[in-house]
PDB file of C-alpha atoms and ligand atoms in Angstrom:
ATOM      1  CA  MET U   1      56.244  59.406 -21.002  1.00  0.00           C
ATOM      2  CA  ASP U   2      55.201  57.658 -24.225  1.00  0.00           C
ATOM      3  CA  SER U   3      52.863  54.678 -24.432  1.00  0.00           C
ATOM      4  CA  ALA U   4      55.624  52.220 -25.033  1.00  0.00           C
ATOM      5  CA  GLU U   5      57.443  53.383 -21.937  1.00  0.00           C
ATOM      6  CA  TYR U   6      54.565  53.365 -19.838  1.00  0.00           C
ATOM      7  CA  GLU U   7      53.603  49.849 -20.696  1.00  0.00           C
ATOM      8  CA  ARG U   8      57.081  48.822 -20.221  1.00  0.00           C
ATOM      9  CA  LYS U   9      57.076  50.105 -16.767  1.00  0.00           C
ATOM     10  CA  ILE U  10      53.591  48.682 -15.974  1.00  0.00           C
ATOM     11  CA  ALA U  11      55.364  45.417 -16.903  1.00  0.00           C
ATOM     12  CA  ALA U  12      57.681  45.890 -14.258  1.00  0.00           C
ATOM     13  CA  ARG U  13      54.606  45.939 -11.816  1.00  0.00           C
ATOM     14  CA  PHE U  14      53.506  42.625 -12.934  1.00  0.00           C
ATOM     15  CA  ALA U  15      56.510  41.248 -10.748  1.00  0.00           C
ATOM     16  CA  SER U  16      55.033  42.687  -7.726  1.00  0.00           C
ATOM     17  CA  PHE U  17      51.772  41.151  -8.051  1.00  0.00           C
ATOM     18  CA  ASP U  18      53.459  37.708  -8.982  1.00  0.00           C
ATOM     19  CA  GLN U  19      54.281  36.891  -5.540  1.00  0.00           C
ATOM     20  CA  ASP U  20      55.383  33.463  -6.053  1.00  0.00           C
ATOM     21  CA  GLY U  21      57.251  34.263  -9.087  1.00  0.00           C
ATOM     22  CA  ASN U  22      55.519  31.519 -11.335  1.00  0.00           C
ATOM     23  CA  GLY U  23      55.035  33.599 -14.262  1.00  0.00           C
ATOM     24  CA  TYR U  24      51.492  34.619 -13.955  1.00  0.00           C
ATOM     25  CA  ILE U  25      49.271  36.200 -11.682  1.00  0.00           C
ATOM     26  CA  ASP U  26      46.617  34.068  -9.867  1.00  0.00           C
ATOM     27  CA  ARG U  27      44.306  33.631  -6.795  1.00  0.00           C
ATOM     28  CA  GLU U  28      47.266  32.166  -4.672  1.00  0.00           C
ATOM     29  CA  ASP U  29      49.503  35.197  -5.308  1.00  0.00           C
ATOM     30  CA  PHE U  30      46.951  37.190  -3.310  1.00  0.00           C
ATOM     31  CA  SER U  31      46.049  34.379  -0.571  1.00  0.00           C
ATOM     32  CA  GLY U  32      49.726  33.712  -0.165  1.00  0.00           C
ATOM     33  CA  ALA U  33      50.581  37.396   0.297  1.00  0.00           C
ATOM     34  CA  ALA U  34      47.695  37.417   2.956  1.00  0.00           C
ATOM     35  CA  LYS U  35      49.103  34.410   4.583  1.00  0.00           C
ATOM     36  CA  ALA U  36      52.567  35.819   4.694  1.00  0.00           C
ATOM     37  CA  LEU U  37      51.340  38.947   6.112  1.00  0.00           C
ATOM     38  CA  LEU U  38      49.454  37.029   8.929  1.00  0.00           C
ATOM     39  CA  ALA U  39      52.535  35.253   9.709  1.00  0.00           C
ATOM     40  CA  GLU U  40      54.593  38.449   9.974  1.00  0.00           C
ATOM     41  CA  PHE U  41      52.346  40.285  12.501  1.00  0.00           C
ATOM     42  CA  GLY U  42      51.474  36.988  14.448  1.00  0.00           C
ATOM     43  CA  THR U  43      47.735  37.211  13.261  1.00  0.00           C
ATOM     44  CA  THR U  44      45.394  34.185  13.140  1.00  0.00           C
ATOM     45  CA  ALA U  45      43.515  33.748   9.979  1.00  0.00           C
ATOM     46  CA  ARG U  46      40.327  33.032  12.147  1.00  0.00           C
ATOM     47  CA  CYS U  47      40.181  36.496  13.779  1.00  0.00           C
ATOM     48  CA  ASP U  48      38.397  39.599  12.349  1.00  0.00           C
ATOM     49  CA  LYS U  49      41.573  41.125  11.045  1.00  0.00           C
ATOM     50  CA  GLY U  50      42.643  37.898   9.580  1.00  0.00           C
ATOM     51  CA  GLN U  51      39.314  37.282   7.905  1.00  0.00           C
ATOM     52  CA  ALA U  52      39.149  40.508   6.660  1.00  0.00           C
ATOM     53  CA  LEU U  53      42.549  40.558   5.008  1.00  0.00           C
ATOM     54  CA  TYR U  54      41.693  37.108   3.218  1.00  0.00           C
ATOM     55  CA  ILE U  55      38.326  38.539   2.077  1.00  0.00           C
ATOM     56  CA  GLY U  56      40.213  41.647   0.804  1.00  0.00           C
ATOM     57  CA  ALA U  57      42.750  39.487  -0.830  1.00  0.00           C
ATOM     58  CA  GLU U  58      40.055  37.432  -2.642  1.00  0.00           C
ATOM     59  CA  ALA U  59      38.184  40.920  -3.881  1.00  0.00           C
ATOM     60  CA  PHE U  60      41.600  42.367  -5.395  1.00  0.00           C
ATOM     61  CA  TRP U  61      42.111  39.203  -6.909  1.00  0.00           C
ATOM     62  CA  GLN U  62      38.440  39.073  -8.473  1.00  0.00           C
ATOM     63  CA  GLY U  63      38.809  42.673  -9.289  1.00  0.00           C
ATOM     64  CA  MET U  64      42.212  42.237 -10.956  1.00  0.00           C
ATOM     65  CA  ALA U  65      40.807  39.134 -12.944  1.00  0.00           C
ATOM     66  CA  GLY U  66      37.834  41.170 -14.099  1.00  0.00           C
ATOM     67  CA  ILE U  67      40.449  43.675 -15.554  1.00  0.00           C
ATOM     68  CA  ALA U  68      42.930  41.676 -16.879  1.00  0.00           C
ATOM     69  CA  ASP U  69      42.093  37.874 -17.502  1.00  0.00           C
ATOM     70  CA  VAL U  70      41.025  38.252 -20.993  1.00  0.00           C
ATOM     71  CA  ASP U  71      40.721  34.496 -21.628  1.00  0.00           C
ATOM     72  CA  GLY U  72      39.144  33.755 -18.446  1.00  0.00           C
ATOM     73  CA  ASP U  73      41.321  31.100 -17.338  1.00  0.00           C
ATOM     74  CA  GLN U  74      41.814  32.270 -13.902  1.00  0.00           C
ATOM     75  CA  ARG U  75      45.574  33.390 -14.435  1.00  0.00           C
ATOM     76  CA  VAL U  76      46.546  36.666 -15.733  1.00  0.00           C
ATOM     77  CA  THR U  77      49.618  36.270 -17.776  1.00  0.00           C
ATOM     78  CA  ARG U  78      52.175  39.171 -18.244  1.00  0.00           C
ATOM     79  CA  GLU U  79      50.842  40.026 -21.569  1.00  0.00           C
ATOM     80  CA  GLU U  80      47.159  39.931 -20.258  1.00  0.00           C
ATOM     81  CA  PHE U  81      48.361  42.368 -17.567  1.00  0.00           C
ATOM     82  CA  VAL U  82      49.997  44.825 -20.019  1.00  0.00           C
ATOM     83  CA  THR U  83      47.531  44.851 -22.788  1.00  0.00           C
ATOM     84  CA  GLY U  84      44.283  44.144 -20.222  1.00  0.00           C
ATOM     85  CA  ALA U  85      45.382  46.329 -17.327  1.00  0.00           C
ATOM     86  CA  VAL U  86      47.193  49.108 -18.649  1.00  0.00           C
ATOM     87  CA  LYS U  87      44.891  51.130 -20.309  1.00  0.00           C
ATOM     88  CA  ARG U  88      42.415  50.685 -17.386  1.00  0.00           C
ATOM     89  CA  LEU U  89      45.000  51.729 -15.105  1.00  0.00           C
ATOM     90  CA  ARG U  90      45.846  54.693 -16.869  1.00  0.00           C
ATOM     91  CA  ASP U  91      42.460  55.941 -17.587  1.00  0.00           C
ATOM     92  CA  SER U  92      41.172  55.441 -13.839  1.00  0.00           C
ATOM     93  CA  PRO U  93      43.966  54.578 -11.639  1.00  0.00           C
ATOM     94  CA  GLN U  94      41.472  55.677  -8.699  1.00  0.00           C
ATOM     95  CA  ARG U  95      39.183  52.751  -9.779  1.00  0.00           C
ATOM     96  CA  PHE U  96      41.885  50.263  -9.481  1.00  0.00           C
ATOM     97  CA  ALA U  97      42.676  51.670  -6.177  1.00  0.00           C
ATOM     98  CA  GLU U  98      39.335  50.822  -5.130  1.00  0.00           C
ATOM     99  CA  ILE U  99      39.548  47.248  -6.014  1.00  0.00           C
ATOM    100  CA  ALA U 100      42.582  47.380  -3.947  1.00  0.00           C
ATOM    101  CA  ARG U 101      40.949  49.405  -1.102  1.00  0.00           C
ATOM    102  CA  PRO U 102      39.354  46.214   0.956  1.00  0.00           C
ATOM    103  CA  PHE U 103      42.925  44.382   0.949  1.00  0.00           C
ATOM    104  CA  LEU U 104      45.022  47.569   1.673  1.00  0.00           C
ATOM    105  CA  LYS U 105      42.875  48.629   4.535  1.00  0.00           C
ATOM    106  CA  ALA U 106      42.802  45.247   5.911  1.00  0.00           C
ATOM    107  CA  ALA U 107      46.704  44.849   5.523  1.00  0.00           C
ATOM    108  CA  MET U 108      47.012  47.970   7.492  1.00  0.00           C
ATOM    109  CA  ALA U 109      44.829  46.916  10.374  1.00  0.00           C
ATOM    110  CA  VAL U 110      46.890  43.959  10.541  1.00  0.00           C
ATOM    111  CA  ALA U 111      50.166  46.141  10.717  1.00  0.00           C
ATOM    112  CA  ASP U 112      48.153  48.140  13.503  1.00  0.00           C
ATOM    113  CA  GLU U 113      49.458  47.182  16.719  1.00  0.00           C
ATOM    114  CA  ASP U 114      48.390  49.515  19.426  1.00  0.00           C
ATOM    115  CA  GLY U 115      44.813  50.376  17.705  1.00  0.00           C
ATOM    116  CA  ARG U 116      45.859  53.857  16.742  1.00  0.00           C
ATOM    117  CA  GLY U 117      46.782  52.986  12.998  1.00  0.00           C
ATOM    118  CA  ALA U 118      49.770  51.597  11.554  1.00  0.00           C
ATOM    119  CA  THR U 119      53.160  53.334  11.917  1.00  0.00           C
ATOM    120  CA  PRO U 120      55.696  53.641   8.902  1.00  0.00           C
ATOM    121  CA  LYS U 121      57.667  51.148  10.503  1.00  0.00           C
ATOM    122  CA  GLY U 122      54.429  48.937  10.364  1.00  0.00           C
ATOM    123  CA  ALA U 123      54.026  49.698   6.548  1.00  0.00           C
ATOM    124  CA  GLU U 124      57.778  49.020   6.235  1.00  0.00           C
ATOM    125  CA  ARG U 125      57.307  45.444   7.336  1.00  0.00           C
ATOM    126  CA  VAL U 126      54.107  44.956   5.128  1.00  0.00           C
ATOM    127  CA  LEU U 127      56.249  45.944   1.907  1.00  0.00           C
ATOM    128  CA  LYS U 128      58.904  43.809   2.694  1.00  0.00           C
ATOM    129  CA  VAL U 129      56.554  40.836   3.252  1.00  0.00           C
ATOM    130  CA  LEU U 130      55.488  41.929  -0.227  1.00  0.00           C
ATOM    131  CA  GLY U 131      58.724  41.642  -1.715  1.00  0.00           C
ATOM    132  CA  ALA U 132      60.326  45.082  -1.462  1.00  0.00           C
ATOM    133  CA  ASP U 133      63.751  45.322  -0.748  1.00  0.00           C
ATOM    134  CA  ALA U 134      64.812  46.576   2.490  1.00  0.00           C
ATOM    135  CA  GLU U 135      65.813  49.977   0.921  1.00  0.00           C
ATOM    136  CA  THR U 136      62.958  50.407  -0.968  1.00  0.00           C
ATOM    137  CA  ALA U 137      60.719  49.453   1.697  1.00  0.00           C
ATOM    138  CA  ALA U 138      62.042  51.820   4.321  1.00  0.00           C
ATOM    139  CA  ALA U 139      61.751  54.763   1.784  1.00  0.00           C
ATOM    140  CA  ALA U 140      58.565  53.996   0.325  1.00  0.00           C
ATOM    141  CA  ALA U 141      56.903  53.416   4.037  1.00  0.00           C
ATOM    142  CA  ALA U 142      58.443  56.756   5.447  1.00  0.00           C
ATOM    143  CA  ALA U 143      56.758  58.461   2.128  1.00  0.00           C
ATOM    144  CA  LEU U 144      53.640  57.013   2.921  1.00  0.00           C
ATOM    145  CA  ASP U 145      52.924  59.096   5.997  1.00  0.00           C
ATOM    146  CA  THR U 146      52.175  62.364   3.645  1.00  0.00           C
ATOM    147  CA  ASP U 147      50.805  64.366   6.564  1.00  0.00           C
ATOM    148  CA  LYS U 148      53.606  63.531   8.940  1.00  0.00           C
ATOM    149  CA  ASP U 149      51.366  62.452  12.279  1.00  0.00           C
ATOM    150  CA  GLY U 150      53.389  58.957  12.340  1.00  0.00           C
ATOM    151  CA  ARG U 151      50.334  57.092  11.376  1.00  0.00           C
ATOM    152  CA  ILE U 152      49.503  55.687   7.860  1.00  0.00           C
ATOM    153  CA  SER U 153      45.816  56.464   7.279  1.00  0.00           C
ATOM    154  CA  GLU U 154      43.702  54.637   4.806  1.00  0.00           C
ATOM    155  CA  ASP U 155      43.760  57.720   2.220  1.00  0.00           C
ATOM    156  CA  GLU U 156      47.645  57.932   2.303  1.00  0.00           C
ATOM    157  CA  VAL U 157      47.745  54.105   1.421  1.00  0.00           C
ATOM    158  CA  LEU U 158      45.110  54.385  -1.566  1.00  0.00           C
ATOM    159  CA  THR U 159      46.798  57.649  -2.828  1.00  0.00           C
ATOM    160  CA  ALA U 160      50.186  56.072  -3.028  1.00  0.00           C
ATOM    161  CA  PHE U 161      49.040  52.892  -4.550  1.00  0.00           C
ATOM    162  CA  ALA U 162      47.113  54.959  -7.450  1.00  0.00           C
ATOM    163  CA  ALA U 163      50.283  57.131  -7.663  1.00  0.00           C
ATOM    164  CA  TYR U 164      52.274  53.997  -8.136  1.00  0.00           C
ATOM    165  CA  PHE U 165      50.504  53.180 -11.331  1.00  0.00           C
ATOM    166  CA  THR U 166      49.823  56.698 -12.456  1.00  0.00           C
ATOM    167  CA  THR U 167      53.593  57.664 -12.130  1.00  0.00           C
ATOM    168  CA  PRO U 168      55.655  54.713 -12.288  1.00  0.00           C
ATOM    169  CA  ALA U 169      58.836  55.130 -10.565  1.00  0.00           C
ATOM    170  CA  PRO U 170      62.316  55.339 -12.802  1.00  0.00           C
ATOM    171  CA  ASP U 171      64.050  51.991 -13.280  1.00  0.00           C
ATOM    172  CA  ALA U 172      66.351  51.040 -10.640  1.00  0.00           C
TER     173      ALA U 172
HETATM  174 CA1   CA G 201      51.998  33.872  -9.436  1.00  0.00          CA
HETATM  175 CA1   CA G 202      44.342  34.653 -18.426  1.00  0.00          CA
HETATM  176 CA1   CA G 203      49.650  60.142   8.431  1.00  0.00          CA
END
């Protein structure tokens, strides 16, 4: 995959971060995602899981802004995302996954309904809340459980997240 092709596919990832679809990524996209996840699983913002999710969402936003908000206006435009983030993502997808770790970990905790870890079904609900269509969410959630133990571990989520940016999927 050449560089232009890679950048074009990374640009497609922009939409998954721009949760409210207003044309730029900002703090509200992350806090909005946290709020929607808590609503989906009937979890309050005040409980430990709810607090961890909001803290993770803020850390994810700060990490994203640190990488991509080149002009420091607290908004990441599509251009900033492509030019500012693309190189960092390509050089170090694991590091990008680290930025996302607290949010992903907290999201999986919210989706964990019996205290034994989130199931693929729970992960599917998370992905749908975050904007994936039903078919994509089901396929991606099933693929997350790489060791097929019926639960989605933190490592499984982080590995998949890094891979999502390292090896962009073909266009639908
Ligand atoms: Ca937005
Ligand atoms: Ca900016
Ligand atoms: Ca597993």
